[in-house]
mmCIF file of C-alpha atoms in Angstrom:
data_model
loop_
_atom_site.group_PDB
_atom_site.id
_atom_site.type_symbol
_atom_site.label_atom_id
_atom_site.label_comp_id
_atom_site.label_asym_id
_atom_site.label_seq_id
_atom_site.Cartn_x
_atom_site.Cartn_y
_atom_site.Cartn_z
ATOM 1 C CA MET D 1 -129.892 204.587 86.780
ATOM 2 C CA SER D 2 -129.799 208.313 86.065
ATOM 3 C CA MET D 3 -132.041 209.614 83.275
ATOM 4 C CA ARG D 4 -129.844 212.695 82.762
ATOM 5 C CA THR D 5 -126.642 211.141 81.446
ATOM 6 C CA LEU D 6 -127.163 211.312 77.679
ATOM 7 C CA PRO D 7 -126.613 215.081 77.128
ATOM 8 C CA LEU D 8 -123.335 215.075 79.058
ATOM 9 C CA VAL D 9 -122.102 211.942 77.281
ATOM 10 C CA PHE D 10 -122.909 213.458 73.905
ATOM 11 C CA ILE D 11 -121.273 216.817 74.660
ATOM 12 C CA ASN D 12 -118.113 215.319 76.137
ATOM 13 C CA LEU D 13 -117.642 212.651 73.461
ATOM 14 C CA GLY D 14 -118.527 215.157 70.760
ATOM 15 C CA GLY D 15 -115.975 217.564 72.188
ATOM 16 C CA GLU D 16 -113.256 214.899 72.128
ATOM 17 C CA MET D 17 -114.143 214.078 68.520
ATOM 18 C CA LEU D 18 -113.806 217.735 67.534
ATOM 19 C CA TYR D 19 -110.410 217.955 69.256
ATOM 20 C CA ILE D 20 -109.108 215.026 67.194
ATOM 21 C CA LEU D 21 -110.620 216.099 63.881
ATOM 22 C CA ASP D 22 -109.322 219.646 64.277
ATOM 23 C CA GLN D 23 -105.819 218.375 64.969
ATOM 24 C CA ARG D 24 -105.874 216.052 61.951
ATOM 25 C CA LEU D 25 -107.158 218.761 59.608
ATOM 26 C CA GLN D 26 -104.503 221.176 60.847
ATOM 27 C CA THR D 27 -101.755 218.557 60.527
ATOM 28 C CA GLN D 28 -102.730 217.814 56.921
ATOM 29 C CA ASN D 29 -102.570 221.521 56.040
ATOM 30 C CA THR D 30 -106.142 221.486 54.852
ATOM 31 C CA ALA D 31 -107.310 224.818 53.446
ATOM 32 C CA ASP D 32 -108.525 227.087 56.241
ATOM 33 C CA ASP D 33 -111.910 227.559 54.587
ATOM 34 C CA ASN D 34 -112.496 223.821 54.358
ATOM 35 C CA THR D 35 -111.324 223.201 57.928
ATOM 36 C CA GLN D 36 -113.643 225.889 59.247
ATOM 37 C CA LYS D 37 -116.539 224.553 57.199
ATOM 38 C CA VAL D 38 -116.090 221.054 58.592
ATOM 39 C CA MET D 39 -115.993 222.342 62.183
ATOM 40 C CA ASN D 40 -118.911 224.736 61.665
ATOM 41 C CA ASP D 41 -121.132 222.110 60.046
ATOM 42 C CA ILE D 42 -120.506 219.483 62.717
ATOM 43 C CA ILE D 43 -120.970 221.917 65.611
ATOM 44 C CA ALA D 44 -124.075 223.450 64.025
ATOM 45 C CA THR D 45 -125.644 219.984 63.776
ATOM 46 C CA MET D 46 -124.490 218.976 67.244
ATOM 47 C CA PHE D 47 -125.947 222.078 68.904
ATOM 48 C CA SER D 48 -129.076 222.564 66.804
ATOM 49 C CA LYS D 49 -132.061 223.644 68.887
ATOM 50 C CA ALA D 50 -134.393 220.781 67.959
ATOM 51 C CA PHE D 51 -131.672 218.166 68.409
ATOM 52 C CA MET D 52 -130.657 219.450 71.841
ATOM 53 C CA GLU D 53 -134.254 219.720 73.013
ATOM 54 C CA GLU D 54 -134.723 216.040 72.177
ATOM 55 C CA LEU D 55 -131.415 215.139 73.803
ATOM 56 C CA LEU D 56 -132.225 216.972 77.051
ATOM 57 C CA LYS D 57 -135.427 215.014 77.645
ATOM 58 C CA PRO D 58 -135.047 212.543 80.562
ATOM 59 C CA GLN D 59 -134.211 209.183 79.002
ATOM 60 C CA ASP D 60 -132.088 206.088 79.422
ATOM 61 C CA LEU D 61 -128.507 206.145 78.229
ATOM 62 C CA TYR D 62 -128.041 204.537 74.807
ATOM 63 C CA SER D 63 -125.967 201.420 74.245
ATOM 64 C CA ASN D 64 -122.426 201.791 72.936
ATOM 65 C CA ARG D 65 -123.610 200.632 69.535
ATOM 66 C CA ALA D 66 -126.432 203.175 69.347
ATOM 67 C CA LEU D 67 -124.279 206.020 70.629
ATOM 68 C CA ARG D 68 -121.516 205.214 68.153
ATOM 69 C CA THR D 69 -124.065 205.301 65.328
ATOM 70 C CA VAL D 70 -125.276 208.761 66.372
ATOM 71 C CA LEU D 71 -121.716 210.086 66.645
ATOM 72 C CA THR D 72 -120.792 208.548 63.287
ATOM 73 C CA ARG D 73 -123.678 210.389 61.681
ATOM 74 C CA LEU D 74 -122.509 213.560 63.423
ATOM 75 C CA ALA D 75 -118.950 213.154 62.105
ATOM 76 C CA HIS D 76 -120.415 212.979 58.582
ATOM 77 C CA ALA D 77 -122.562 216.084 59.013
ATOM 78 C CA SER D 78 -120.170 218.082 56.835
ATOM 79 C CA ILE D 79 -118.115 217.458 53.695
ATOM 80 C CA MET D 80 -115.840 214.999 55.508
ATOM 81 C CA ARG D 81 -116.067 211.241 55.231
ATOM 82 C CA LEU D 82 -114.477 208.601 57.486
ATOM 83 C CA ASN D 83 -114.350 204.942 56.618
ATOM 84 C CA PRO D 84 -115.787 202.511 59.233
ATOM 85 C CA ALA D 85 -112.375 201.424 60.518
ATOM 86 C CA SER D 86 -111.281 205.011 61.131
ATOM 87 C CA MET D 87 -114.559 205.793 62.856
ATOM 88 C CA ASP D 88 -114.203 202.782 65.133
ATOM 89 C CA ARG D 89 -110.735 203.894 66.200
ATOM 90 C CA LEU D 90 -111.883 207.488 66.595
ATOM 91 C CA TYR D 91 -114.744 206.341 68.828
ATOM 92 C CA GLU D 92 -112.337 204.327 70.983
ATOM 93 C CA LEU D 93 -110.095 207.361 71.498
ATOM 94 C CA MET D 94 -113.087 209.527 72.398
ATOM 95 C CA VAL D 95 -114.495 207.035 74.894
ATOM 96 C CA MET D 96 -111.199 206.256 76.633
ATOM 97 C CA ALA D 97 -110.365 209.955 77.000
ATOM 98 C CA PHE D 98 -113.769 210.638 78.548
ATOM 99 C CA LYS D 99 -113.488 207.590 80.822
ATOM 100 C CA TYR D 100 -110.157 208.829 82.169
ATOM 101 C CA GLN D 101 -111.601 212.315 82.730
ATOM 102 C CA LEU D 102 -114.531 210.792 84.588
ATOM 103 C CA LEU D 103 -112.211 208.787 86.849
ATOM 104 C CA LEU D 104 -110.161 211.912 87.623
ATOM 105 C CA CYS D 105 -113.267 213.923 88.468
ATOM 106 C CA PRO D 106 -112.751 215.024 92.133
ATOM 107 C CA ARG D 107 -116.472 215.229 92.956
ATOM 108 C CA PRO D 108 -119.504 213.956 91.028
ATOM 109 C CA ARG D 109 -120.694 217.560 90.522
ATOM 110 C CA ASP D 110 -117.367 218.407 88.882
ATOM 111 C CA LEU D 111 -118.546 216.415 85.878
ATOM 112 C CA LEU D 112 -120.194 219.696 84.889
ATOM 113 C CA ILE D 113 -116.814 221.439 84.957
ATOM 114 C CA ILE D 114 -115.413 218.809 82.567
ATOM 115 C CA SER D 115 -118.411 219.337 80.281
ATOM 116 C CA TYR D 116 -118.006 223.114 80.438
ATOM 117 C CA ASN D 117 -114.338 222.785 79.466
ATOM 118 C CA HIS D 118 -115.463 220.956 76.342
ATOM 119 C CA ILE D 119 -118.134 223.571 75.613
ATOM 120 C CA ASP D 120 -115.613 226.406 76.121
ATOM 121 C CA ALA D 121 -113.281 224.798 73.566
ATOM 122 C CA ILE D 122 -116.126 224.223 71.107
ATOM 123 C CA ARG D 123 -117.164 227.844 71.504
ATOM 124 C CA GLU D 124 -113.637 228.867 70.515
ATOM 125 C CA PHE D 125 -113.825 226.736 67.347
ATOM 126 C CA VAL D 126 -116.801 228.797 66.077
ATOM 127 C CA ARG D 127 -115.939 232.197 67.559
ATOM 128 C CA ASP D 128 -116.025 233.752 64.062
ATOM 129 C CA THR D 129 -119.403 232.259 63.133
ATOM 130 C CA PRO D 130 -122.049 234.143 65.172
ATOM 131 C CA SER D 131 -125.008 231.949 64.214
ATOM 132 C CA VAL D 132 -123.306 228.732 65.357
ATOM 133 C CA LEU D 133 -121.803 230.484 68.379
ATOM 134 C CA ASN D 134 -125.304 231.469 69.473
ATOM 135 C CA GLN D 135 -126.386 227.819 69.237
ATOM 136 C CA VAL D 136 -123.524 226.781 71.537
ATOM 137 C CA ASP D 137 -124.326 229.546 74.022
ATOM 138 C CA GLU D 138 -128.014 228.638 74.068
ATOM 139 C CA THR D 139 -127.202 224.980 74.727
ATOM 140 C CA HIS D 140 -124.840 225.979 77.528
ATOM 141 C CA ARG D 141 -127.613 227.999 79.151
ATOM 142 C CA LYS D 142 -129.964 225.023 78.941
ATOM 143 C CA ILE D 143 -127.346 222.690 80.442
ATOM 144 C CA ILE D 144 -126.895 225.076 83.373
ATOM 145 C CA GLU D 145 -130.670 225.329 83.787
ATOM 146 C CA VAL D 146 -131.179 221.554 83.807
ATOM 147 C CA TYR D 147 -128.183 220.395 85.863
ATOM 148 C CA THR D 148 -127.512 223.145 88.421
ATOM 149 C CA PRO D 149 -130.574 222.282 90.586
ATOM 150 C CA LEU D 150 -129.573 218.604 90.871
ATOM 151 C CA SER D 151 -128.520 217.417 94.329
ATOM 152 C CA ASP D 152 -125.166 215.833 95.159
ATOM 153 C CA GLY D 153 -126.934 212.477 95.381
ATOM 154 C CA GLU D 154 -128.318 212.878 91.863
ATOM 155 C CA PHE D 155 -124.853 213.720 90.561
ATOM 156 C CA GLN D 156 -123.476 210.648 92.309
ATOM 157 C CA LEU D 157 -126.102 208.509 90.562
ATOM 158 C CA LEU D 158 -125.250 210.193 87.262
ATOM 159 C CA ARG D 159 -121.534 209.456 87.713
ATOM 160 C CA GLN D 160 -122.261 205.860 88.726
ATOM 161 C CA THR D 161 -124.409 205.376 85.617
ATOM 162 C CA LEU D 162 -121.586 206.645 83.422
ATOM 163 C CA LEU D 163 -119.006 204.427 85.114
ATOM 164 C CA ILE D 164 -121.236 201.373 84.579
ATOM 165 C CA PHE D 165 -121.630 202.364 80.930
ATOM 166 C CA LEU D 166 -117.833 202.618 80.481
ATOM 167 C CA GLN D 167 -116.661 199.830 82.790
ATOM 168 C CA ASP D 168 -116.080 197.262 80.033
ATOM 169 C CA MET D 169 -114.128 199.643 77.794
ATOM 170 C CA HIS D 170 -110.411 198.805 78.182
ATOM 171 C CA VAL D 171 -108.904 199.912 74.889
ATOM 172 C CA ARG D 172 -105.169 200.523 75.145
ATOM 173 C CA VAL D 173 -104.163 204.058 74.166
ATOM 174 C CA SER D 174 -100.475 204.712 73.571
ATOM 175 C CA LEU D 175 -100.738 208.233 75.005
ATOM 176 C CA PHE D 176 -101.973 206.875 78.332
ATOM 177 C CA LEU D 177 -99.638 203.871 78.313
ATOM 178 C CA LYS D 178 -96.552 206.013 77.827
ATOM 179 C CA ASP D 179 -97.677 208.414 80.559
ATOM 180 C CA LYS D 180 -98.055 205.326 82.784
ATOM 181 C CA VAL D 181 -101.640 206.178 83.661
ATOM 182 C CA GLN D 182 -102.919 203.045 81.895
ATOM 183 C CA ASN D 183 -101.839 199.452 82.468
ATOM 184 C CA PRO D 184 -101.139 196.994 79.626
ATOM 185 C CA ASN D 185 -104.550 195.401 80.270
ATOM 186 C CA GLY D 186 -106.243 198.700 79.426
ATOM 187 C CA ARG D 187 -107.234 199.629 82.978
ATOM 188 C CA PHE D 188 -106.311 203.037 84.341
ATOM 189 C CA ALA D 189 -103.854 203.482 87.218
ATOM 190 C CA LEU D 190 -105.067 206.329 89.404
ATOM 191 C CA SER D 191 -102.696 208.411 91.488
ATOM 192 C CA THR D 192 -102.844 208.487 95.312
ATOM 193 C CA THR D 193 -101.385 211.976 95.510
ATOM 194 C CA GLY D 194 -102.653 215.500 95.036
ATOM 195 C CA PRO D 195 -105.414 217.706 96.434
ATOM 196 C CA VAL D 196 -108.507 216.200 98.007
ATOM 197 C CA PRO D 197 -111.977 217.146 96.686
ATOM 198 C CA HIS D 198 -113.346 220.500 97.777
ATOM 199 C CA GLY D 199 -115.146 220.308 101.122
ATOM 200 C CA THR D 200 -113.167 217.318 102.405
ATOM 201 C CA GLU D 201 -110.212 217.093 104.765
ATOM 202 C CA VAL D 202 -106.808 215.579 104.095
ATOM 203 C CA PRO D 203 -106.971 211.947 105.340
ATOM 204 C CA GLY D 204 -104.685 210.629 108.043
ATOM 205 C CA LEU D 205 -106.321 211.821 111.270
ATOM 206 C CA ILE D 206 -108.911 210.097 113.485
ATOM 207 C CA ARG D 207 -110.724 212.150 116.109
ATOM 208 C CA MET D 208 -113.034 210.939 118.849
ATOM 209 C CA PHE D 209 -115.642 213.095 120.570
ATOM 210 C CA SER D 210 -117.468 212.832 123.847
ATOM 211 C CA SER D 211 -121.225 212.814 124.217
ATOM 212 C CA ASN D 212 -121.254 216.594 124.667
ATOM 213 C CA GLY D 213 -119.369 217.142 121.400
ATOM 214 C CA LYS D 214 -115.903 217.863 122.767
ATOM 215 C CA GLU D 215 -112.895 216.240 121.196
ATOM 216 C CA TRP D 216 -111.091 214.046 123.714
ATOM 217 C CA LYS D 217 -108.757 211.910 121.623
ATOM 218 C CA ARG D 218 -107.004 211.944 118.253
ATOM 219 C CA TRP D 219 -104.425 209.831 116.488
ATOM 220 C CA GLU D 220 -102.887 209.630 113.045
ATOM 221 C CA PHE D 221 -102.704 206.724 110.596
ATOM 222 C CA PRO D 222 -100.761 206.135 107.350
ATOM 223 C CA THR D 223 -102.834 206.900 104.250
ATOM 224 C CA GLY D 224 -100.683 205.212 101.638
ATOM 225 C CA GLY D 225 -100.607 208.414 99.603
ATOM 226 C CA SER D 226 -99.511 212.036 99.641
ATOM 227 C CA TYR D 227 -102.561 214.277 99.835
ATOM 228 C CA THR D 228 -102.863 218.055 100.054
ATOM 229 C CA SER D 229 -105.663 220.462 100.883
ATOM 230 C CA SER D 230 -108.271 221.100 98.223
ATOM 231 C CA ILE D 231 -107.952 223.991 95.808
ATOM 232 C CA ARG D 232 -110.621 226.525 94.946
ATOM 233 C CA VAL D 233 -113.778 225.468 93.124
ATOM 234 C CA GLY D 234 -114.009 226.144 89.404
ATOM 235 C CA SER D 235 -116.729 228.334 87.947
ATOM 236 C CA PHE D 236 -120.063 226.673 87.158
ATOM 237 C CA GLU D 237 -121.273 229.743 85.267
ATOM 238 C CA ARG D 238 -121.390 230.134 81.498
ATOM 239 C CA PHE D 239 -118.064 231.972 81.579
ATOM 240 C CA GLY D 240 -115.338 231.815 84.207
ATOM 241 C CA ASP D 241 -112.207 230.067 85.402
ATOM 242 C CA ARG D 242 -112.828 226.321 85.466
ATOM 243 C CA VAL D 243 -109.595 225.852 87.495
ATOM 244 C CA THR D 244 -109.045 222.287 86.278
ATOM 245 C CA ARG D 245 -107.777 221.357 82.824
ATOM 246 C CA ILE D 246 -109.618 218.033 82.804
ATOM 247 C CA GLY D 247 -111.696 218.087 79.642
ATOM 248 C CA THR D 248 -109.541 220.590 77.764
ATOM 249 C CA ASN D 249 -107.920 219.825 74.421
ATOM 250 C CA MET D 250 -104.853 217.654 75.069
ATOM 251 C CA TYR D 251 -103.975 217.772 71.356
ATOM 252 C CA SER D 252 -103.818 221.569 71.271
ATOM 253 C CA VAL D 253 -100.623 223.537 70.666
ATOM 254 C CA THR D 254 -101.452 225.912 73.506
ATOM 255 C CA GLN D 255 -102.930 224.908 76.844
ATOM 256 C CA PRO D 256 -104.324 226.899 79.780
ATOM 257 C CA GLU D 257 -102.202 227.376 82.864
ATOM 258 C CA GLU D 258 -101.760 224.165 84.844
ATOM 259 C CA THR D 259 -103.466 223.489 88.156
ATOM 260 C CA HIS D 260 -102.681 220.810 90.726
ATOM 261 C CA THR D 261 -105.797 218.815 89.905
ATOM 262 C CA SER D 262 -104.827 218.399 86.270
ATOM 263 C CA LYS D 263 -101.181 217.315 86.522
ATOM 264 C CA SER D 264 -102.097 213.682 85.978
ATOM 265 C CA TYR D 265 -104.237 214.568 82.956
ATOM 266 C CA SER D 266 -101.912 216.684 80.874
ATOM 267 C CA GLN D 267 -98.335 217.896 80.691
ATOM 268 C CA LYS D 268 -97.402 221.515 81.382
ATOM 269 C CA ALA D 269 -98.197 223.898 78.542
ATOM 270 C CA ASN D 270 -95.491 224.572 75.998
ATOM 271 C CA SER D 271 -95.089 225.854 72.472
ATOM 272 C CA GLU D 272 -95.286 222.397 70.860
ATOM 273 C CA PRO D 273 -98.181 219.914 70.714
ATOM 274 C CA ASN D 274 -98.030 216.950 73.046
ATOM 275 C CA PRO D 275 -95.841 214.450 71.101
ATOM 276 C CA LEU D 276 -97.597 211.456 72.665
ATOM 277 C CA ALA D 277 -100.989 212.748 71.656
ATOM 278 C CA LYS D 278 -99.623 213.379 68.185
ATOM 279 C CA GLU D 279 -98.280 209.823 68.062
ATOM 280 C CA GLU D 280 -101.695 208.407 68.986
ATOM 281 C CA LEU D 281 -103.338 210.338 66.187
ATOM 282 C CA ASN D 282 -100.649 209.257 63.752
ATOM 283 C CA LEU D 283 -101.439 205.658 64.701
ATOM 284 C CA LEU D 284 -105.068 206.330 63.833
ATOM 285 C CA ALA D 285 -103.917 207.769 60.526
ATOM 286 C CA ARG D 286 -101.473 205.003 59.652
ATOM 287 C CA LEU D 287 -103.416 201.891 60.559
ATOM 288 C CA LEU D 288 -107.081 202.607 60.224
ATOM 289 C CA GLY D 289 -108.029 204.012 56.896
ATOM 290 C CA GLY D 290 -108.354 207.408 55.309
ATOM 291 C CA MET D 291 -110.395 210.458 56.066
ATOM 292 C CA LYS D 292 -112.050 211.565 52.849
ATOM 293 C CA VAL D 293 -113.646 214.946 52.488
ATOM 294 C CA GLN D 294 -116.304 215.392 49.854
ATOM 295 C CA ASN D 295 -118.359 218.429 49.019
ATOM 296 C CA ARG D 296 -122.075 217.684 48.998
ATOM 297 C CA ASN D 297 -123.008 220.874 47.149
ATOM 298 C CA THR D 298 -120.411 220.958 44.376
ATOM 299 C CA GLU D 299 -118.521 218.453 42.300
ATOM 300 C CA THR D 300 -115.220 219.933 43.427
ATOM 301 C CA GLY D 301 -114.121 218.364 46.692
ATOM 302 C CA PHE D 302 -110.946 217.839 48.600
ATOM 303 C CA ARG D 303 -109.391 214.893 50.306
ATOM 304 C CA VAL D 304 -107.643 214.785 53.660
ATOM 305 C CA ASN D 305 -105.038 212.029 53.538
ATOM 306 C CA LEU D 306 -104.213 210.491 56.898
ATOM 307 C CA PHE D 307 -101.421 208.394 55.419
ATOM 308 C CA ALA D 308 -97.854 209.507 54.927
ATOM 309 C CA THR D 309 -97.951 208.581 51.217
ATOM 310 C CA ASP D 310 -100.527 207.453 48.662
ATOM 311 C CA GLN D 311 -98.690 204.141 48.339
ATOM 312 C CA GLU D 312 -99.049 203.533 52.077
ATOM 313 C CA GLU D 313 -102.769 204.234 51.793
ATOM 314 C CA GLU D 314 -103.129 201.585 49.077
ATOM 315 C CA GLU D 315 -101.190 199.039 51.117
ATOM 316 C CA TRP D 316 -103.079 199.539 54.376
ATOM 317 C CA GLY D 317 -106.690 198.589 54.861
ATOM 318 C CA PHE D 318 -108.606 197.747 58.003
ATOM 319 C CA PHE D 319 -106.152 196.484 60.591
ATOM 320 C CA PRO D 320 -108.078 195.322 63.692
ATOM 321 C CA SER D 321 -106.532 195.867 67.072
ATOM 322 C CA GLN D 322 -105.584 192.920 69.271
ATOM 323 C CA ASP D 323 -108.754 193.434 71.322
ATOM 324 C CA VAL D 324 -110.932 193.169 68.205
ATOM 325 C CA GLN D 325 -109.127 190.042 67.037
ATOM 326 C CA VAL D 326 -109.504 188.363 70.437
ATOM 327 C CA ASN D 327 -113.192 189.251 70.733
ATOM 328 C CA THR D 328 -113.882 188.005 67.216
ATOM 329 C CA GLU D 329 -112.146 184.702 67.939
ATOM 330 C CA LEU D 330 -114.004 184.267 71.250
ATOM 331 C CA ALA D 331 -117.306 184.933 69.509
ATOM 332 C CA ARG D 332 -116.460 182.313 66.889
ATOM 333 C CA ILE D 333 -115.559 179.708 69.535
ATOM 334 C CA ALA D 334 -118.691 180.487 71.573
ATOM 335 C CA GLY D 335 -120.773 180.033 68.430
ATOM 336 C CA GLU D 336 -119.325 176.568 67.930
ATOM 337 C CA PHE D 337 -120.415 175.517 71.433
ATOM 338 C CA THR D 338 -123.907 177.002 71.239
ATOM 339 C CA GLY D 339 -124.544 176.296 67.602
ATOM 340 C CA GLU D 340 -125.384 179.965 67.053
ATOM 341 C CA PRO D 341 -123.722 182.033 64.340
ATOM 342 C CA GLU D 342 -121.393 184.839 65.340
ATOM 343 C CA GLN D 343 -123.316 188.048 65.935
ATOM 344 C CA THR D 344 -122.220 191.078 63.999
ATOM 345 C CA GLU D 345 -123.431 194.642 64.213
ATOM 346 C CA SER D 346 -125.663 195.744 61.419
ATOM 347 C CA PRO D 347 -124.456 198.805 59.547
ATOM 348 C CA GLU D 348 -127.992 200.087 59.701
ATOM 349 C CA GLY D 349 -127.391 201.207 63.284
ATOM 350 C CA PRO D 350 -129.632 200.877 66.347
ATOM 351 C CA SER D 351 -133.080 199.468 65.919
ATOM 352 C CA ASN D 352 -134.915 201.477 68.550
ATOM 353 C CA LYS D 353 -132.868 203.720 70.771
ATOM 354 C CA GLY D 354 -131.517 206.705 68.930
ATOM 355 C CA ASP D 355 -133.789 206.356 65.897
ATOM 356 C CA ASP D 356 -135.501 209.674 66.608
ATOM 357 C CA LEU D 357 -132.194 211.461 67.071
ATOM 358 C CA LEU D 358 -130.768 209.888 63.928
ATOM 359 C CA ALA D 359 -133.794 210.905 61.869
ATOM 360 C CA MET D 360 -133.580 214.426 63.234
ATOM 361 C CA MET D 361 -129.854 214.592 62.494
ATOM 362 C CA ASP D 362 -130.455 213.391 58.920
ATOM 363 C CA GLU D 363 -132.949 216.215 58.429
ATOM 364 C CA LEU D 364 -130.446 218.761 59.734
ATOM 365 C CA ILE D 365 -127.664 217.425 57.506
ATOM 366 C CA GLU D 366 -129.884 217.629 54.425
ATOM 367 C CA LEU D 367 -130.729 221.263 55.053
#
């Protein structure tokens, strides 16, 4: 298992969380000052020097439970508050988006490009706040310093570790279902068309060589797909053209120019937000609780209502998805056979892994 997965998981999942929160705050017409404060506070905590130094130390990847606890604490680093049901749904959206990006990644090393797309977007969120912008830039430099020297084999191990971590996550997302990139069972359906990874040839040709290295026979075979030559490699520097849109904000009103490698990830840019992405976020708003924003420093706060009306908010509470209901029922039945009570997650969070990061994050939030 790779010991270098945690920073990339945190940056990519954190980036997806910021995409969603930004869209919800904009949709609710929250005051610009409050929206910017929420984004600045979360990003400042996420990219604090001490926190990132701890995160970049070689270590095992946390469990889903521990990682969710850390990200929940991060989401509450500002004046915003999410109830547990909303946070659970938010975490599912973040994880499934990252899982799909990981599966679309042409080469293991391109996981850095996906991460850099997230960092580029985060940098744009705080472009008018120099102190936080400097924190993001410093973290980006450290990421480049740590990951650039890794071999292709180490990146393959890193990708494999992430896929093992995400393999049991099959949450159905309406955005992916309607785009027909996810099956009803929650598993992704990957395309067999498009450009091949950089440095590889289009499949379909077998060549045989003699002992002296000369080609003496070749024949073609059906590939079952429609492949094209690879496109240019995206920039691995702090600034530059990443080429692919995998990892960019799919909830954004404006998108970068499309490339062949990102057609299956996002629709062509237009003047309106992606309606399917908007629908998924509206589902989060309608079914899974409210997003409350409270000011820690003053008595005057504001509230971001994710429901269409106040009456709808009063009527709707926690509404578990079908997956949650099934898992709960299976746990209950298993407990009857074993005589053990159903296990539930403690709200206190992880017992060991992540405790240091959580304590450090609490200190940063209190500052």
